[in-house]
CSV table of N, CA and C in Angstrom, one decimal:
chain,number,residue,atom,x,y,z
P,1,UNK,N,0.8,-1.2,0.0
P,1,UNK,CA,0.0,0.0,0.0
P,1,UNK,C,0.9,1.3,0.0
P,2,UNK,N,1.5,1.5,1.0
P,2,UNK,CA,2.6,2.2,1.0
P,2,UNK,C,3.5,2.1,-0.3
P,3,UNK,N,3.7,1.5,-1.4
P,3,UNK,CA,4.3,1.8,-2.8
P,3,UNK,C,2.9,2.5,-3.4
P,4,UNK,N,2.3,2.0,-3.4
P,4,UNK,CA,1.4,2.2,-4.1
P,4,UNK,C,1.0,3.9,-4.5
P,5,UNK,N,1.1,4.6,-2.7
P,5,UNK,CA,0.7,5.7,-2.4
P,5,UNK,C,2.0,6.7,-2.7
P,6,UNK,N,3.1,6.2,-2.5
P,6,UNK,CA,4.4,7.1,-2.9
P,6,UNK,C,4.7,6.7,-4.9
P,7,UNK,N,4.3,6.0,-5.3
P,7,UNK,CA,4.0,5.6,-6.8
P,7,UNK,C,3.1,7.0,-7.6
P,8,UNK,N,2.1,7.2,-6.4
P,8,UNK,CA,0.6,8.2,-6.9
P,8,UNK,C,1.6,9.5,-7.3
P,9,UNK,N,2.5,9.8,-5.8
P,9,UNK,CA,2.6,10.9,-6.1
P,9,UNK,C,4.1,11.2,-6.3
P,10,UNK,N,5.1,10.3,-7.1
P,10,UNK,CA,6.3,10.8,-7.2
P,10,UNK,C,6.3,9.6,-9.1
P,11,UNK,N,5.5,9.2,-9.2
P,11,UNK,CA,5.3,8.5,-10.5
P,11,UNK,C,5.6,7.4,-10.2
P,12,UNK,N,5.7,6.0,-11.2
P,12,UNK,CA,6.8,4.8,-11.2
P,12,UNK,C,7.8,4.8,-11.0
P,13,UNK,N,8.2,3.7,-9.5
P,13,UNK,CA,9.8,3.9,-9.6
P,13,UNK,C,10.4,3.4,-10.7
P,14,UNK,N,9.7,2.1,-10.9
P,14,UNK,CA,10.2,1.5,-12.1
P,14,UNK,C,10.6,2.5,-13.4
P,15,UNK,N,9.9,3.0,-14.3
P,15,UNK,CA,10.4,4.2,-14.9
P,15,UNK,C,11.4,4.9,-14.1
P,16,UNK,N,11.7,5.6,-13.2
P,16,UNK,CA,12.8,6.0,-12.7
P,16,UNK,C,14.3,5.0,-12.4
P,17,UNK,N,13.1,3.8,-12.5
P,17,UNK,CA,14.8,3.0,-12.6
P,17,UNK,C,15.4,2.9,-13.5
P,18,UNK,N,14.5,3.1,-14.6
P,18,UNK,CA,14.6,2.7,-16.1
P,18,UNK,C,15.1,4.1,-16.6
P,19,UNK,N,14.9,4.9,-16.2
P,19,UNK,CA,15.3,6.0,-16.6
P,19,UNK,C,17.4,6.2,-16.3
P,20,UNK,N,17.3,6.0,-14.3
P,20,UNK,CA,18.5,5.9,-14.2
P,20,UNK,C,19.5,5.1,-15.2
P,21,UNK,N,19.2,3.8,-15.6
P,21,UNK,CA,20.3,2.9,-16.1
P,21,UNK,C,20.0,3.5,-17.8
P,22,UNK,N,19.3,3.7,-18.1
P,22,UNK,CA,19.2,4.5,-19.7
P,22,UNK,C,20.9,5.9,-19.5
P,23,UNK,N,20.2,6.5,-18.6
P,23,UNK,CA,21.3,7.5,-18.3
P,23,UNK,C,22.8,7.0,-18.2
P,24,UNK,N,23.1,6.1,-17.7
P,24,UNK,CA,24.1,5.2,-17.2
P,24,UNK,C,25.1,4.9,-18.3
P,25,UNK,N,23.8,4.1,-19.6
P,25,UNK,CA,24.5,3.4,-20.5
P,25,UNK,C,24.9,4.1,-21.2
P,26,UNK,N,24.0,5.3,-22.2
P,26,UNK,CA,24.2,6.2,-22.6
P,26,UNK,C,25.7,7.3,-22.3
P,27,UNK,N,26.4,7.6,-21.0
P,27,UNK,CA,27.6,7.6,-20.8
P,27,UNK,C,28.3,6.6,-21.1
P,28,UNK,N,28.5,5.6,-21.2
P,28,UNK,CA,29.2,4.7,-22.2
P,28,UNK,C,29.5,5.0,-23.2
P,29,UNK,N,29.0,5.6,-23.8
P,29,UNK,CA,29.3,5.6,-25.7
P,29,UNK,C,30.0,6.6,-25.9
P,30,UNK,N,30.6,6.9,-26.7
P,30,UNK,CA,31.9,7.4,-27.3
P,30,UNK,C,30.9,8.9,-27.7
P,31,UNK,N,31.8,9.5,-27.3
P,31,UNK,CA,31.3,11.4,-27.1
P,31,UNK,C,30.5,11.4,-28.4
P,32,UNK,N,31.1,11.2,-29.6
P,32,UNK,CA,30.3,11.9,-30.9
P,32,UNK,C,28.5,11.1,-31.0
P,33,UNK,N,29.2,9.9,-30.3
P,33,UNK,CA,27.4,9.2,-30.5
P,33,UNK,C,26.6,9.5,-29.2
P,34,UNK,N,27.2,9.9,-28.3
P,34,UNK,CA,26.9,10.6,-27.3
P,34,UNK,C,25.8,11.9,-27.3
P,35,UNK,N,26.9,12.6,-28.2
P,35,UNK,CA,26.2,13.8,-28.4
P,35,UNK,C,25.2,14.1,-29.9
P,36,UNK,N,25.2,12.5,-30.4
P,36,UNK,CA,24.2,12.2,-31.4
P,36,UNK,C,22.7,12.0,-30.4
P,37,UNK,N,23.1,11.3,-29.3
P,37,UNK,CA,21.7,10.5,-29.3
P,37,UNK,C,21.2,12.2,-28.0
P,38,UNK,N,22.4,12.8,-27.9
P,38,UNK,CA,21.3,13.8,-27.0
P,38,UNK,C,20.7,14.4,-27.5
P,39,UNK,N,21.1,14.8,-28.8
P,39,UNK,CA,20.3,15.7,-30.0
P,39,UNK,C,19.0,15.5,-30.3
P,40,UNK,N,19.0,14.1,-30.6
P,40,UNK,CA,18.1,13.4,-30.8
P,40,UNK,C,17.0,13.2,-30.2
P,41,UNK,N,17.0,12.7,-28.6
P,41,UNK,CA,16.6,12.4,-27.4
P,41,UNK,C,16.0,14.1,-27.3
P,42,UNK,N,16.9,15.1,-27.1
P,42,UNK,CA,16.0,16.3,-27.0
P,42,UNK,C,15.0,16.8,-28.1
P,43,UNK,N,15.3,16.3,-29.0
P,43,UNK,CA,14.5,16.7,-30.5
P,43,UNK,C,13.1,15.9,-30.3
P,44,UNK,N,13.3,14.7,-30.0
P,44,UNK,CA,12.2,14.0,-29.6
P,44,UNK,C,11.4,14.2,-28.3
P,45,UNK,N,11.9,14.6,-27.4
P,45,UNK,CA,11.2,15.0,-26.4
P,45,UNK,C,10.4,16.7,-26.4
P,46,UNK,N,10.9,17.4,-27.7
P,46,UNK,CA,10.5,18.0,-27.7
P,46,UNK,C,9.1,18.3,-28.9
P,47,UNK,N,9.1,17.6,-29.9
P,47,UNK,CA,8.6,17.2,-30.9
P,47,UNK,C,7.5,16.4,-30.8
P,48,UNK,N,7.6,15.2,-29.8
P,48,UNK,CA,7.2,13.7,-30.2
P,48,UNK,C,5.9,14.2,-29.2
P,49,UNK,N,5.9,14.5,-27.9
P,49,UNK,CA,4.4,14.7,-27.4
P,49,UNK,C,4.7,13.8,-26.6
P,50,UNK,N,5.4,12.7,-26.1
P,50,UNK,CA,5.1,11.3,-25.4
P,50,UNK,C,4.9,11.6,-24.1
P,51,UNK,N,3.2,11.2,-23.7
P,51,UNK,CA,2.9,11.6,-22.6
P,51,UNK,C,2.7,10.4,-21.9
P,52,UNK,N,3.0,8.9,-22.0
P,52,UNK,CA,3.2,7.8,-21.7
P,52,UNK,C,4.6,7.5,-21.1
P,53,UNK,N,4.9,7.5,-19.9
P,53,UNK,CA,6.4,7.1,-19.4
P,53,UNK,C,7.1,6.0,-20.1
P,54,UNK,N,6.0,4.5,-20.2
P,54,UNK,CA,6.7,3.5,-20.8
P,54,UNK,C,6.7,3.5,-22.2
P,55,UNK,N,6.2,4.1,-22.5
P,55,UNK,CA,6.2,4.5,-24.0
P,55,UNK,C,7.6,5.1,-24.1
P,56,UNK,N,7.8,6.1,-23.8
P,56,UNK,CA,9.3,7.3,-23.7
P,56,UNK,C,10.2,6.4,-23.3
P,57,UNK,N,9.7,5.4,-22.3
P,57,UNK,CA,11.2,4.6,-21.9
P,57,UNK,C,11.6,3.5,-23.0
P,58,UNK,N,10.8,3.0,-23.6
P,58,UNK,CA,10.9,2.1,-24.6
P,58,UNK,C,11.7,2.6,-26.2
P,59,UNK,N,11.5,3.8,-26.1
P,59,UNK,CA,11.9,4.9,-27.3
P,59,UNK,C,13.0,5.3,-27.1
P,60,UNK,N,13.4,5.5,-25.9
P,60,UNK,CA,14.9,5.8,-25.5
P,60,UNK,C,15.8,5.0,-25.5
P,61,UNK,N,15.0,3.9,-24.9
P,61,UNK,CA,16.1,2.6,-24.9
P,61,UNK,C,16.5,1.8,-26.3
P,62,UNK,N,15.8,1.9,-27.3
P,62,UNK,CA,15.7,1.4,-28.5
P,62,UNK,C,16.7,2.8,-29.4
P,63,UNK,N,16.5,3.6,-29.1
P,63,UNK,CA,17.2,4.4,-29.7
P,63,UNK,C,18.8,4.2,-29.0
P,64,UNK,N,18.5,3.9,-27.7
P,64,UNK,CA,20.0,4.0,-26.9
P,64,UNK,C,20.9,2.4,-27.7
P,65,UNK,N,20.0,1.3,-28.0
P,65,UNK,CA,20.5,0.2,-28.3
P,65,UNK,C,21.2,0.8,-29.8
P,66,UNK,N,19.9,1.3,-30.9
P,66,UNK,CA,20.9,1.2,-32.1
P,66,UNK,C,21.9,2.2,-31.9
P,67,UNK,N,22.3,3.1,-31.2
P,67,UNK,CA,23.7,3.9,-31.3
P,67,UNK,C,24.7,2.5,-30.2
P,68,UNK,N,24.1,2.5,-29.4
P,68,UNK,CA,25.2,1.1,-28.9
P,68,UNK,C,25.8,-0.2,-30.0
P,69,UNK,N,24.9,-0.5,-30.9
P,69,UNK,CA,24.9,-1.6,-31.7
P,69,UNK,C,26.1,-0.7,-32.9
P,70,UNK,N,25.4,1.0,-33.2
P,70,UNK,CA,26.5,1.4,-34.1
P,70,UNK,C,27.7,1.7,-33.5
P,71,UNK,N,27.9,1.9,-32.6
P,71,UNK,CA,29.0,2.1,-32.1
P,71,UNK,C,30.1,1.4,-31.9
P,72,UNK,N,29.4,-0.2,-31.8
P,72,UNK,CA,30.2,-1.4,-31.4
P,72,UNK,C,30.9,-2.3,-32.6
P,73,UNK,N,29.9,-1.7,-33.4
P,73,UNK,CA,30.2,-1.7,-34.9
P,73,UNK,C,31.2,-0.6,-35.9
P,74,UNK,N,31.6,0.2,-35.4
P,74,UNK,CA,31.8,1.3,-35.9
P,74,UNK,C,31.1,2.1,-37.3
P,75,UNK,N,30.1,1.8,-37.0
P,75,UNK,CA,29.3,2.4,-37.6
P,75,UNK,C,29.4,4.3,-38.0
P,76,UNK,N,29.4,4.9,-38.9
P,76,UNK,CA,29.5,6.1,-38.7
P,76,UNK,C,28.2,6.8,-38.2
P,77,UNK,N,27.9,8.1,-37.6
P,77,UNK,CA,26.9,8.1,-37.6
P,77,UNK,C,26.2,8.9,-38.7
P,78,UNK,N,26.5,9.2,-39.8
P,78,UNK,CA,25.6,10.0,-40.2
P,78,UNK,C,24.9,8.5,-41.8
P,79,UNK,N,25.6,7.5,-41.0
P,79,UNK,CA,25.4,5.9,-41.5
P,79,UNK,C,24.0,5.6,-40.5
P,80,UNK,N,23.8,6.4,-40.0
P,80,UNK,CA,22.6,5.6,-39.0
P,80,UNK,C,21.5,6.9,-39.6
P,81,UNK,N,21.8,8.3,-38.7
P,81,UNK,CA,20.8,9.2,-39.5
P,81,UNK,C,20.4,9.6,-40.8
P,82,UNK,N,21.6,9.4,-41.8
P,82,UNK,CA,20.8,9.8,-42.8
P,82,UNK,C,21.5,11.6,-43.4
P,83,UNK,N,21.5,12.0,-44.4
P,83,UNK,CA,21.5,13.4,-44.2
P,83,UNK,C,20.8,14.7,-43.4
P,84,UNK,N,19.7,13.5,-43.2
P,84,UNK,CA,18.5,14.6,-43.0
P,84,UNK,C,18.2,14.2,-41.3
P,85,UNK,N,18.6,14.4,-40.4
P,85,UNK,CA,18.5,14.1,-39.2
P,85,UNK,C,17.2,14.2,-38.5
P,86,UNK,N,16.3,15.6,-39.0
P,86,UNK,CA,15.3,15.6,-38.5
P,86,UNK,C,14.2,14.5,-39.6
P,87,UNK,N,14.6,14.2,-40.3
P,87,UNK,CA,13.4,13.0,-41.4
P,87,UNK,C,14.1,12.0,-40.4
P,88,UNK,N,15.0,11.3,-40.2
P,88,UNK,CA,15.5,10.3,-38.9
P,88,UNK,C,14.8,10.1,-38.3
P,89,UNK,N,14.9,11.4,-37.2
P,89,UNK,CA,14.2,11.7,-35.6
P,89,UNK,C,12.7,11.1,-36.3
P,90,UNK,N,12.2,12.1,-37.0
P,90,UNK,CA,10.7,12.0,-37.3
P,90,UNK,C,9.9,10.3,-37.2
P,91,UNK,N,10.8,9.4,-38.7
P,91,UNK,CA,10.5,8.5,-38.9
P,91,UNK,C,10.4,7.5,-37.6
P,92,UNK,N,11.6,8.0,-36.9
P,92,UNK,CA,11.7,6.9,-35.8
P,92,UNK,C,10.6,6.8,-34.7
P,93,UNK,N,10.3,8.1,-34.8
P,93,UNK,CA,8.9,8.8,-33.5
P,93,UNK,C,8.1,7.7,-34.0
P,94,UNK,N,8.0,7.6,-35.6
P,94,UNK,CA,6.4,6.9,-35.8
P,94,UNK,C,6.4,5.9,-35.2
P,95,UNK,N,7.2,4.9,-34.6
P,95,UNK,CA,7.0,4.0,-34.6
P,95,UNK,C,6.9,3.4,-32.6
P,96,UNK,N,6.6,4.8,-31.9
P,96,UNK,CA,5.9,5.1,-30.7
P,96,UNK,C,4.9,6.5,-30.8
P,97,UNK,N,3.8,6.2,-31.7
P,97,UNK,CA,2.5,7.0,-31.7
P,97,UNK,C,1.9,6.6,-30.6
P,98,UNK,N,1.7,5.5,-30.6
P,98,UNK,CA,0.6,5.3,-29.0
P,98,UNK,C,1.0,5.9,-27.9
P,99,UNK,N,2.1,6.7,-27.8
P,99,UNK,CA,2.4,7.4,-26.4
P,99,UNK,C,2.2,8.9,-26.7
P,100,UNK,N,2.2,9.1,-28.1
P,100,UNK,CA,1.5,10.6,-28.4
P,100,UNK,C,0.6,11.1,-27.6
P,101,UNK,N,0.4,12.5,-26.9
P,101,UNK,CA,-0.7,12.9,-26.7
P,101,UNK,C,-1.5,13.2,-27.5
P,102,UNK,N,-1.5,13.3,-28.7
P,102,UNK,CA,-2.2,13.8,-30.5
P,102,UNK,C,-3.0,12.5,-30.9
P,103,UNK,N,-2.2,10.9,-29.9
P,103,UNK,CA,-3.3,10.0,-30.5
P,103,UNK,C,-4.1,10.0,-29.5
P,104,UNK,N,-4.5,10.8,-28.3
P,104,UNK,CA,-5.7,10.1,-27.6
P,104,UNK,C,-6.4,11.0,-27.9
P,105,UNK,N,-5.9,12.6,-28.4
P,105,UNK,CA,-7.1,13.5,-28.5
P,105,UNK,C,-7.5,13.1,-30.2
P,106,UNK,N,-6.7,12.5,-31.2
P,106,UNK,CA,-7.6,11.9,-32.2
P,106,UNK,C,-8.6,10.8,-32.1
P,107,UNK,N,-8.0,10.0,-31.0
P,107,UNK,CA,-9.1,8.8,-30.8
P,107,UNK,C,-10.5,9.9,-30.2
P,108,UNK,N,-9.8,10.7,-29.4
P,108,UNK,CA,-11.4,11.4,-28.7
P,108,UNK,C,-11.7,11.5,-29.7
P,109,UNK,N,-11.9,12.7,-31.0
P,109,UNK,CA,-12.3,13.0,-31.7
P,109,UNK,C,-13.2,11.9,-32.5
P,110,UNK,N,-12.5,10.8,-32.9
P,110,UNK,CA,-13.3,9.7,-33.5
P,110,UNK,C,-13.9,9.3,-32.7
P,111,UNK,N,-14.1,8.9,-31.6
P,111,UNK,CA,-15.4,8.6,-30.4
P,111,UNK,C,-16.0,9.5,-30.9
P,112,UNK,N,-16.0,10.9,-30.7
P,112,UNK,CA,-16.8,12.3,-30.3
P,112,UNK,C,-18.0,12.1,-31.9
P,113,UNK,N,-17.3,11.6,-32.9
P,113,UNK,CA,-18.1,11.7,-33.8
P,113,UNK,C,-18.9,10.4,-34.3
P,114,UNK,N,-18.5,9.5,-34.2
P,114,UNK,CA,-19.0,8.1,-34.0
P,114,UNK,C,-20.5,8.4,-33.0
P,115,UNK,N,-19.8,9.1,-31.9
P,115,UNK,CA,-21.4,8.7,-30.8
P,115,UNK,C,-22.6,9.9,-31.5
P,116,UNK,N,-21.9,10.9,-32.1
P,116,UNK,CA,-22.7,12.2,-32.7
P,116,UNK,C,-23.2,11.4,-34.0
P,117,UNK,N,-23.1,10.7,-35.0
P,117,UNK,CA,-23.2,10.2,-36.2
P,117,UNK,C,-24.7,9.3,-35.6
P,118,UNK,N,-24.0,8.0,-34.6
P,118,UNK,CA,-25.2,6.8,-34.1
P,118,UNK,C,-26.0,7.6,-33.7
P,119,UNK,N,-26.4,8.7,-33.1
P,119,UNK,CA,-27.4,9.1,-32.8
P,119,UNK,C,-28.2,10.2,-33.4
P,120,UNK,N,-27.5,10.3,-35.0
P,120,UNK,CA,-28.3,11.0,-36.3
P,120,UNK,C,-30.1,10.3,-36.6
């Protein structure tokens, strides 16, 4: 009970755990891909809307693996982004929409008109 009630008001620890060791690994990686994935990570956080924690944690950490996977590889990085960094960032968002805040106020919308339509 007591998790439960310090959970309400300081969020998941779990996400905060997940949060710390994201932080963690991310120091690991070699400065240039370092200061790729902060770019990125801020570009996204400021762009993407993710109003879902585990959503955001799953997005980070997936982004945190392929700079770890390029890195270990010597991958270059503009071998991973692309020329166009922000068409990167963008494309990669798509593929955590459900933690959008823009998809629950579209789903409202489609409710809002679905229930206005059935009762034409």
């Amino acid at each position: 009970m007591a998790k439960n009630w310090l959970e309400i008001v300081t969020g998941s620890l779990e996400e905060k755990k997940r949060w710390r060791q994201y932080v963690a690994q991310k120091k690991q990686l070699p400065k240039a891909y370092r200061t790729a994935i902060d770019g990125i990570e801020r570009y996204l956080m400021y762009s993407g809307s993710i109003v879902k924690g585990d959503v955001l944690m799953r997005m980070n950490e997936d982004l945190l693996e392929l700079f770890e996977t390029a890195a270990a590889d010597g991958t270059p990085i503009r071998d991973i982004v692309g020329d166009d960094p922000v068409e990167f960032a963008d494309t990669f968002m798509q593929n955590y929409a459900d933690g959008q805040w823009i998809a629950k106020e579209r789903k409202r919308l489609t409710d809002a008109i679905d229930d206005a339509t059935q009762t034409d």
